mmCIF file of C-alpha atoms in Angstrom:
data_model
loop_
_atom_site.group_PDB
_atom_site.id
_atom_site.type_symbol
_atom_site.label_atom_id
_atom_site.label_comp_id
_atom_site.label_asym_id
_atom_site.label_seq_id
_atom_site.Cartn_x
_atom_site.Cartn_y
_atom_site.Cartn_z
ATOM 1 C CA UNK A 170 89.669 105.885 114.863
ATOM 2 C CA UNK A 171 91.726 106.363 118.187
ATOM 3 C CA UNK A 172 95.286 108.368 118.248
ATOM 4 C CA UNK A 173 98.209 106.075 116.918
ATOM 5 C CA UNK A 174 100.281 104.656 120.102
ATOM 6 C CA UNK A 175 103.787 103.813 120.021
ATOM 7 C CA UNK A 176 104.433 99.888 118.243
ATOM 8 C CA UNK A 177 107.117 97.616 118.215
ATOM 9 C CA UNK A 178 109.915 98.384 115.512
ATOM 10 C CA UNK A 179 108.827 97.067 112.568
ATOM 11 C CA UNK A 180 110.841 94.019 111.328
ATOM 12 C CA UNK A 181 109.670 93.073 108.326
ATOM 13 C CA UNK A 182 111.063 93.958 105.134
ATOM 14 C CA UNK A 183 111.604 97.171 102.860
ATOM 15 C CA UNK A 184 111.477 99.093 105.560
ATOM 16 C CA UNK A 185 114.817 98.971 107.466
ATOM 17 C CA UNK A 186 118.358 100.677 106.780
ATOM 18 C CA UNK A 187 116.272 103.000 103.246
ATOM 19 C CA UNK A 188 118.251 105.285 101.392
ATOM 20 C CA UNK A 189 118.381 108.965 102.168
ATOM 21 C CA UNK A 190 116.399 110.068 99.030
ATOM 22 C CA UNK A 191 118.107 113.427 98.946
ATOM 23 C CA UNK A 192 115.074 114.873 96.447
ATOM 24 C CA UNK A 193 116.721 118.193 96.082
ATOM 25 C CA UNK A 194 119.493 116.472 93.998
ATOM 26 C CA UNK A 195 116.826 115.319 91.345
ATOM 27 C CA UNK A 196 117.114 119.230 90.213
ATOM 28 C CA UNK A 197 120.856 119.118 89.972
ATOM 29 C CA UNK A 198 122.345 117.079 87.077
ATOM 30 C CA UNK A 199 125.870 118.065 87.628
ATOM 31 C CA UNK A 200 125.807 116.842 91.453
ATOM 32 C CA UNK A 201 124.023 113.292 89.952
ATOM 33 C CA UNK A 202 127.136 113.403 87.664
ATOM 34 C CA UNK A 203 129.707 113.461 90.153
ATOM 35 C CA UNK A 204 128.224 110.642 91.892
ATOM 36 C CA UNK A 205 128.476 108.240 89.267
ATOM 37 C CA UNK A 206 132.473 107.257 89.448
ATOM 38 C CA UNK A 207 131.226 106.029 92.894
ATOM 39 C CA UNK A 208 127.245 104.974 92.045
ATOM 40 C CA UNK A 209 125.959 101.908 92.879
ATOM 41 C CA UNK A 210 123.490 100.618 90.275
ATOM 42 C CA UNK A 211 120.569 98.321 90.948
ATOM 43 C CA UNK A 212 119.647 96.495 87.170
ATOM 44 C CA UNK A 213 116.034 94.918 87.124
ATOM 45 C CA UNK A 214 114.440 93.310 84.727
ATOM 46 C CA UNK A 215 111.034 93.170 82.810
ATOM 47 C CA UNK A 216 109.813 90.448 85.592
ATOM 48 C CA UNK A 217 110.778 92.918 88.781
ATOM 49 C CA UNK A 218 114.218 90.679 89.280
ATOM 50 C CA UNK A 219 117.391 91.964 90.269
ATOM 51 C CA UNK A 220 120.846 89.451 89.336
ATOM 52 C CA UNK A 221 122.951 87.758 92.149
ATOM 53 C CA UNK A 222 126.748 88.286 92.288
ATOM 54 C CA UNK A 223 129.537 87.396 94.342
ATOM 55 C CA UNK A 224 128.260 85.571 97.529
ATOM 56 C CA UNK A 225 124.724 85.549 97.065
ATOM 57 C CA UNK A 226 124.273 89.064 97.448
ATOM 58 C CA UNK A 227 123.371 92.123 94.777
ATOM 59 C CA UNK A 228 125.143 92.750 91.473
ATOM 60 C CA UNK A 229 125.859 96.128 90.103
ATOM 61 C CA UNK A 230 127.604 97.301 87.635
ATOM 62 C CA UNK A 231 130.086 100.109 87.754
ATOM 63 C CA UNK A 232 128.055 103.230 87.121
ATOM 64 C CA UNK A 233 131.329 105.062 85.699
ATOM 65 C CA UNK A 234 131.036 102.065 83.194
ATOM 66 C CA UNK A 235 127.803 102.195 82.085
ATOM 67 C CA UNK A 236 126.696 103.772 78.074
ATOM 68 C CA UNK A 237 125.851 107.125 78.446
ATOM 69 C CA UNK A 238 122.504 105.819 77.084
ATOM 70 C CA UNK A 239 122.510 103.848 80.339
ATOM 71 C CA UNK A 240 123.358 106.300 82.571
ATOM 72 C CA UNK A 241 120.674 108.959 81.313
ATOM 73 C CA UNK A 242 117.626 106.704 81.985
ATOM 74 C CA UNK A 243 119.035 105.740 85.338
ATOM 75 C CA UNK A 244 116.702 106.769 88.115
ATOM 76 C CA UNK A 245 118.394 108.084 91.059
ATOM 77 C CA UNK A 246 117.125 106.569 94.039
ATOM 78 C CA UNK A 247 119.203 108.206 97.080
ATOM 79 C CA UNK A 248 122.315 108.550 99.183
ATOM 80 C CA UNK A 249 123.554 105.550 101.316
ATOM 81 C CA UNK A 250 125.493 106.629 104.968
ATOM 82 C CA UNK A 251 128.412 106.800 102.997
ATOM 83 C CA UNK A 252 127.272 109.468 100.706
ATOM 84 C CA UNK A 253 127.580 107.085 97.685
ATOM 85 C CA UNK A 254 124.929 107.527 95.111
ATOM 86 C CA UNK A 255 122.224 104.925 94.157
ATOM 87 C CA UNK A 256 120.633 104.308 90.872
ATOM 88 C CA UNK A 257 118.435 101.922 88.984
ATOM 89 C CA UNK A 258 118.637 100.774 85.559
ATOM 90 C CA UNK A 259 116.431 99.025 83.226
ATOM 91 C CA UNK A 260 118.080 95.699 82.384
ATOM 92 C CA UNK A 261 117.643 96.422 78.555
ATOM 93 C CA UNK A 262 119.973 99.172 78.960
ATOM 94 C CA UNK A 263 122.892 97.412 80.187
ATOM 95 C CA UNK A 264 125.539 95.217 78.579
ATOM 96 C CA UNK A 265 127.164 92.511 80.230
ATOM 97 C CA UNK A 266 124.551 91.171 82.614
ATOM 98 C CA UNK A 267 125.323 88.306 84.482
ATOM 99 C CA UNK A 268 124.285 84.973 82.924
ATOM 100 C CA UNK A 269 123.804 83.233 86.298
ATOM 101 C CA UNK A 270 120.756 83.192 88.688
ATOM 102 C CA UNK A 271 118.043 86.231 89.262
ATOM 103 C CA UNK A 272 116.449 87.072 92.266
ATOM 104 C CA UNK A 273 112.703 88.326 92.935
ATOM 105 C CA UNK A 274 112.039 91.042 95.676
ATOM 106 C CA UNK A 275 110.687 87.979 97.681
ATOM 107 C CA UNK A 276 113.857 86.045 97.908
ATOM 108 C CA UNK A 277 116.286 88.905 98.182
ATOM 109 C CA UNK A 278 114.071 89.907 100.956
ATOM 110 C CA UNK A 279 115.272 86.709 102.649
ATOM 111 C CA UNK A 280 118.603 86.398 101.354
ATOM 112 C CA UNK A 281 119.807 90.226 101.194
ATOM 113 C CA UNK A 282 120.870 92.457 104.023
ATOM 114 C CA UNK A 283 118.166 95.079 104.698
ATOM 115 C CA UNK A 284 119.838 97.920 102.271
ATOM 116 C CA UNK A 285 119.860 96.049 99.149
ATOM 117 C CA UNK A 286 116.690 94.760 100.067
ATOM 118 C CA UNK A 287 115.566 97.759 100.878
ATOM 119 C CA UNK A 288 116.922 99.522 97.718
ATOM 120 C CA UNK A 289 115.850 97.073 95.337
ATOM 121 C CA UNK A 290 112.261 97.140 96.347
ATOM 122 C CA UNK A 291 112.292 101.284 95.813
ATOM 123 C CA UNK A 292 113.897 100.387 92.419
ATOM 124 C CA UNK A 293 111.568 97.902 91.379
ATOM 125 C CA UNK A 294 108.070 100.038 92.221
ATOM 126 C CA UNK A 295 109.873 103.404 90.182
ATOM 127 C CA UNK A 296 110.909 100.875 87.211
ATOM 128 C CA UNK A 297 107.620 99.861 86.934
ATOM 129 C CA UNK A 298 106.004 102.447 86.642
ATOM 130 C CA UNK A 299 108.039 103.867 84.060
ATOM 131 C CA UNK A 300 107.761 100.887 81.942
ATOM 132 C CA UNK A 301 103.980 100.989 81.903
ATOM 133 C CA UNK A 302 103.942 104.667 81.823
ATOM 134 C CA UNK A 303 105.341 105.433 78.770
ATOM 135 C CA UNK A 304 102.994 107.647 77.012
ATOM 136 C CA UNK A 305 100.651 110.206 78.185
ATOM 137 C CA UNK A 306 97.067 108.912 79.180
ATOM 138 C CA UNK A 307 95.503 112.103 78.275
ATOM 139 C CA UNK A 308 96.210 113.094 74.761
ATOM 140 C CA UNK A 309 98.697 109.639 73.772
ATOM 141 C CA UNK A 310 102.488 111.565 73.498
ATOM 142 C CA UNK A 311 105.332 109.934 74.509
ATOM 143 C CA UNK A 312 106.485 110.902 77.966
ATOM 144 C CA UNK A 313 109.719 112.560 78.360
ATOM 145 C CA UNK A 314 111.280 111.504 82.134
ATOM 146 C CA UNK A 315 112.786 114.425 83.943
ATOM 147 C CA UNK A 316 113.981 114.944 87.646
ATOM 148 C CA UNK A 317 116.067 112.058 88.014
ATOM 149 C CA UNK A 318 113.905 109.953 86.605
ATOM 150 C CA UNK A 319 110.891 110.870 89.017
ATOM 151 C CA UNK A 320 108.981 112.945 86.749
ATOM 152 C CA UNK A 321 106.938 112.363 82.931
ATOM 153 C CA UNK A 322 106.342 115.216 81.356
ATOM 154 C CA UNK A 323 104.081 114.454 77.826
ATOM 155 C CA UNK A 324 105.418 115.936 74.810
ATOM 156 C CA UNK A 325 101.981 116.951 73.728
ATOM 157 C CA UNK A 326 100.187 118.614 76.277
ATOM 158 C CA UNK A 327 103.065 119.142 78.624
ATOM 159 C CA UNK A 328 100.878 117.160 81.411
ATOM 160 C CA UNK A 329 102.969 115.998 84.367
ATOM 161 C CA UNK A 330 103.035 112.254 85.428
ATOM 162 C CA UNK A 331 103.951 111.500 88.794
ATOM 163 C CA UNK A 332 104.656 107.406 90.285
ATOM 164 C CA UNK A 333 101.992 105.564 91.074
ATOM 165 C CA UNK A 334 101.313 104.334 94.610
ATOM 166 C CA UNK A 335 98.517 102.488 95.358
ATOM 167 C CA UNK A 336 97.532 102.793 99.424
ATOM 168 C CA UNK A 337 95.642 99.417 100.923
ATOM 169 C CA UNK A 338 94.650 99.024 104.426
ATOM 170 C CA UNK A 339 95.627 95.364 105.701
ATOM 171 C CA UNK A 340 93.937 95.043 109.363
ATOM 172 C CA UNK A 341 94.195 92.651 112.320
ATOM 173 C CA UNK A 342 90.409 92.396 113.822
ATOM 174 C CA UNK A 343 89.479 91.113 116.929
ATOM 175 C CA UNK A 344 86.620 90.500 118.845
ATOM 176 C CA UNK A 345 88.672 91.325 122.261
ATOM 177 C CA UNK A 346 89.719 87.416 122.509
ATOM 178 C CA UNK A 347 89.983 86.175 118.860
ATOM 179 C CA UNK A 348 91.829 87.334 115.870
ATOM 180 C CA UNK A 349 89.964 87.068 112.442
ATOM 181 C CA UNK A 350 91.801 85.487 109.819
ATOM 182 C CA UNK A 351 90.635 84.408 106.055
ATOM 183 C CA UNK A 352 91.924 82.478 103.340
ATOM 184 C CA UNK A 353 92.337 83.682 99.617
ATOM 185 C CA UNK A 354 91.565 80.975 96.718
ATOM 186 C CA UNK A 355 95.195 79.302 95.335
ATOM 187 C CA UNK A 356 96.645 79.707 98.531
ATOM 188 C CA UNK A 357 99.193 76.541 99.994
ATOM 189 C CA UNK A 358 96.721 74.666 102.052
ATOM 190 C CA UNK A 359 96.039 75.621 105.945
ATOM 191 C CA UNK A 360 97.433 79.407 104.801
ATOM 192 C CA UNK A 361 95.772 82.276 106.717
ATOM 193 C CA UNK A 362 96.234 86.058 107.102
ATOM 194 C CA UNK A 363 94.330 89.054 107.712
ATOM 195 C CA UNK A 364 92.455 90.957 105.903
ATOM 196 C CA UNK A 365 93.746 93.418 103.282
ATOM 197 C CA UNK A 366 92.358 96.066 100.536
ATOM 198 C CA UNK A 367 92.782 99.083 98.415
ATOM 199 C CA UNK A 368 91.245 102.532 99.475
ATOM 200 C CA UNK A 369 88.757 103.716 96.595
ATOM 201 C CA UNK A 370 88.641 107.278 95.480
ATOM 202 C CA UNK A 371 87.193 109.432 97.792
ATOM 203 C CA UNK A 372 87.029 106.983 100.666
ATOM 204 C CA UNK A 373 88.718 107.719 104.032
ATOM 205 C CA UNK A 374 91.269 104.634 105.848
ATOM 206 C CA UNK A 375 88.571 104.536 108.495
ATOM 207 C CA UNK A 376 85.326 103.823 106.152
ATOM 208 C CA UNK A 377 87.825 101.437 103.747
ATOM 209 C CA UNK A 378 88.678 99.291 106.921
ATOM 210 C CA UNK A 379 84.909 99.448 107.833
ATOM 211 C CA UNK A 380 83.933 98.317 103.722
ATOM 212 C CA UNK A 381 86.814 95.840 103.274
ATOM 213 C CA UNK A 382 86.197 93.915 106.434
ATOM 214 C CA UNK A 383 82.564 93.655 106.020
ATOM 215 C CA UNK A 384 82.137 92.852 102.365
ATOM 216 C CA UNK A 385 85.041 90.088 102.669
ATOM 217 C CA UNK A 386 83.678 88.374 106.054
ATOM 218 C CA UNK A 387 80.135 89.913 106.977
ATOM 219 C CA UNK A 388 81.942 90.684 110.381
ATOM 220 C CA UNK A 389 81.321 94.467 111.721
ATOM 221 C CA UNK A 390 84.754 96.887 112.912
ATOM 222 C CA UNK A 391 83.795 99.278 115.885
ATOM 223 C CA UNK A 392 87.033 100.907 115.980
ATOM 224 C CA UNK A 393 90.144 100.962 114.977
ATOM 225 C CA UNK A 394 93.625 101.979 114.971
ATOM 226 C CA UNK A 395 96.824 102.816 113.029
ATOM 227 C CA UNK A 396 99.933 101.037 114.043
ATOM 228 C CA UNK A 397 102.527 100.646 111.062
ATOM 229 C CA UNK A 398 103.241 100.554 106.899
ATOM 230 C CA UNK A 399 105.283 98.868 105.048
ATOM 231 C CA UNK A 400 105.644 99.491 101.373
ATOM 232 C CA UNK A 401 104.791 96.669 99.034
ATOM 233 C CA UNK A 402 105.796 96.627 95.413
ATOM 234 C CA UNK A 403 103.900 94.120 94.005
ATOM 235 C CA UNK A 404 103.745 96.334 92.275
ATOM 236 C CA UNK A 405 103.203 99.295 93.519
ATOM 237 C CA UNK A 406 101.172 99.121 96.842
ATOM 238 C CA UNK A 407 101.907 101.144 100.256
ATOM 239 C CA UNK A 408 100.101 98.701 103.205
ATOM 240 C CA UNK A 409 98.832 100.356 105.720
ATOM 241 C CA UNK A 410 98.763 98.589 108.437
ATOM 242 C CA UNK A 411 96.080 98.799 111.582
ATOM 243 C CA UNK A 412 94.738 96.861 114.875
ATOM 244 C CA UNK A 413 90.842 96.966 114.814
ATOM 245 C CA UNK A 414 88.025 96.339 117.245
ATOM 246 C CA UNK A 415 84.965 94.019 115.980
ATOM 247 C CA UNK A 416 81.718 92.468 117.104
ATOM 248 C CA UNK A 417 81.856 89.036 116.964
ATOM 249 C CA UNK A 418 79.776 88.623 114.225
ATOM 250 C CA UNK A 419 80.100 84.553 113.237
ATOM 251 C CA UNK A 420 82.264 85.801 109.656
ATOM 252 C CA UNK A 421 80.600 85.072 106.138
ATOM 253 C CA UNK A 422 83.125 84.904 103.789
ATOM 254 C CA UNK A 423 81.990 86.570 100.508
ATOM 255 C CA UNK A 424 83.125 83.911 98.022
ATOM 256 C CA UNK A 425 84.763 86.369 95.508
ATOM 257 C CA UNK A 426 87.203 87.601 98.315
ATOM 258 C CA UNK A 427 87.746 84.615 100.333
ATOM 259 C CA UNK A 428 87.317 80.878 100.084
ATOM 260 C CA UNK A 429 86.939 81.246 104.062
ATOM 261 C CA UNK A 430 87.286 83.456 107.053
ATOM 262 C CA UNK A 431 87.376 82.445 110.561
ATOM 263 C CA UNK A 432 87.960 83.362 114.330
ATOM 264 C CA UNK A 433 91.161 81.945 115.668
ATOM 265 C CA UNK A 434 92.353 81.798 119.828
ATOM 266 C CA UNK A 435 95.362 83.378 120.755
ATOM 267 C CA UNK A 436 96.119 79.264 121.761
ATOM 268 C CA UNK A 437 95.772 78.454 117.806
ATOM 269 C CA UNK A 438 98.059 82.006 116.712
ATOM 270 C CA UNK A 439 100.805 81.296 119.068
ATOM 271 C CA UNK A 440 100.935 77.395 118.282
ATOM 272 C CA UNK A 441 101.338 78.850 114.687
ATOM 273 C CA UNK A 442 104.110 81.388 115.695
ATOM 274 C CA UNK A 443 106.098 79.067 117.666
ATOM 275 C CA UNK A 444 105.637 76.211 115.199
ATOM 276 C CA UNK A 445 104.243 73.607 117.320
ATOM 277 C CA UNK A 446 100.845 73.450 115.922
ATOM 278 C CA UNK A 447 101.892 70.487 114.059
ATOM 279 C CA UNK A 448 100.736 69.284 110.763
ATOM 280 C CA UNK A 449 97.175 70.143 111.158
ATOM 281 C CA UNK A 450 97.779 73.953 112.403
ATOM 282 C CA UNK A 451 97.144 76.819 110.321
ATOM 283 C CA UNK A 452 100.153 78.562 108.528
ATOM 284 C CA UNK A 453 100.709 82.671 108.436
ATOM 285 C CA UNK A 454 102.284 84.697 106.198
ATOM 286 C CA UNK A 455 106.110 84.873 106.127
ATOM 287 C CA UNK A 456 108.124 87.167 107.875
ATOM 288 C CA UNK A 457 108.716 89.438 105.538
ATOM 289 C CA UNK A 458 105.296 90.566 105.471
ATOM 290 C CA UNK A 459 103.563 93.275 107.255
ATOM 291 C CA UNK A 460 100.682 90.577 107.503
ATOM 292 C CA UNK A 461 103.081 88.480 110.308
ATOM 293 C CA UNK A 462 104.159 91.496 112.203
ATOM 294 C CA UNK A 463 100.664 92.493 112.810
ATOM 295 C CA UNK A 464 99.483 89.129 113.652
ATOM 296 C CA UNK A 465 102.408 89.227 115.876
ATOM 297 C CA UNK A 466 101.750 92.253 117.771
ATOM 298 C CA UNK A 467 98.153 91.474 118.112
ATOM 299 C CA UNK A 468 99.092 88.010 120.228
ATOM 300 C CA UNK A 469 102.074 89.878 122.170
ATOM 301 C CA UNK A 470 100.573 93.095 122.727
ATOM 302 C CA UNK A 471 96.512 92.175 122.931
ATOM 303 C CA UNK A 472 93.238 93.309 121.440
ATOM 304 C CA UNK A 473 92.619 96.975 121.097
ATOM 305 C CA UNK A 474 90.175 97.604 123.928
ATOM 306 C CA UNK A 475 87.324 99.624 124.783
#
């Protein structure tokens, strides 16, 4: 794999205007304490949603206000530029939700501006994890959640329990002219992206681009390189996002990855980006996705060359 080289900003989503994380606070429950008359607090529920308040944007609550149940199993996710504390709760824990409409990551990623956006999909990966990782998966205890939220620590055998990411390589490949594209089952018809999968244990980026590329479309990577991530909490992936150099191999889709893979021009990618491939082009992923931006980059920027 070559050296990374300096990309584009990023702009798609989850990425912009983050929280300063401040970790050393985690360790200091009286400073957490004197954040709250000021908190902001991000309340999702059991399906990863978040509610909508006063012009379309996020609700939260008034930390101050919150049980002191609430407040304990709050997760502290960071410091805005203000120095204002953020926090997310567990809709079960607090009273007085809004009856009106509930959001998904996906649509506040549209809707939101890039900090509550950004907030809400950090909120939603830590949340999830804690619901599924309630008791120890060595010995069974329950889990006891410590520094801020970030930490289990089982009752029984005192093992630690840290979040779980889950890193996935998602590639653009190109044969120097073409950009390979395939299509997943279920998808909205004439939807294409590239390719995309999760690094097994004991496997390096390099050898999973390699693997993932040739099991899903029999095509063979020469090279590649590293150009951005985005995280992706869906629920709990980190994308890892890279330009790649192929032969060009005519693609095989293996049918229990892709219903089909194909070469496309840079003609067909940019009709598709500009929107004037009509009602027979092919459609890419949305904009929030690190999918587009790659796809993007590739027909601005070129193939990665010899």
């Amino acid at each position: 794999m070559t050296a990374a080289v300096a990309a584009p900003t990023p702009d798609y989503a989850f990425v912009a205007a983050s929280l300063d994380r401040a970790e050393h606070l985690r360790l200091q429950p009286a400073a957490l304490e004197a954040l709250r008359a000021t908190a902001r607090c991000i309340v999702v529920d059991e399906d990863g949603r978040a509610p909508v308040g006063d012009g379309d944007g996020l609700w939260m609550p008034d930390a101050g206000a919150l049980p002191r149940d609430a407040w304990q199993h709050a997760v502290f996710l960071g410091l805005d530029g203000d120095g204002h504390g953020w926090f997310a709760c567990d809709a079960a824990d607090v009273p007085d939700t809004p009856d009106g409409t509930w959001v998904d990551l996906r649509g506040a990623a549209a809707q939101w501006p890039a900090l509550q956006a950004t907030a809400f999909a950090q909120a939603r990966a830590v949340l999830h994890w804690r619901r599924r990782h309630r008791y120890c998966g060595a010995c069974g205890a329950r889990l006891e959640y410590v520094r801020a939220g970030w930490l289990g620590v089982c009752t029984g055998c005192s093992a630690e329990h840290y979040p779980r990411t889950d890193p996935a390589v998602i590639v653009a490949v190109s044969d120097g002219q073409r950009l390979l594209l395939g299509r997943q089952p279920g998808w909205p018809p004439r939807r294409w992206s590239v390719l995309a999968g999760f690094v097994e244990p004991g496997e390096t980026l390099e050898q999973t681009i390699t693997r993932e590329v040739w099991e899903e479309s029999g095509v063979r990577v020469r090279r590649a390189r590293y150009v951005g991530s985005q995280p992706w909490p869906f629920p709990s992936s980190l994308m890892l996002g890279f330009e790649a150099l192929a032969e060009p191999d005519e693609p095989r889709p293996n049918d229990d990855e892709l219903e089909d893979a194909r070469w496309f021009t840079r003609e067909e990618i940019g009709a598709a980006l500009d929107g004037t491939g009509g009602d027979d082009g092919l459609l890419l992923s949305p904009g929030i996705s690190i999918s587009r931006w790659l796809i993007t980059h590739w027909h601005r920027e070129g193939a990665l060359r010899e």
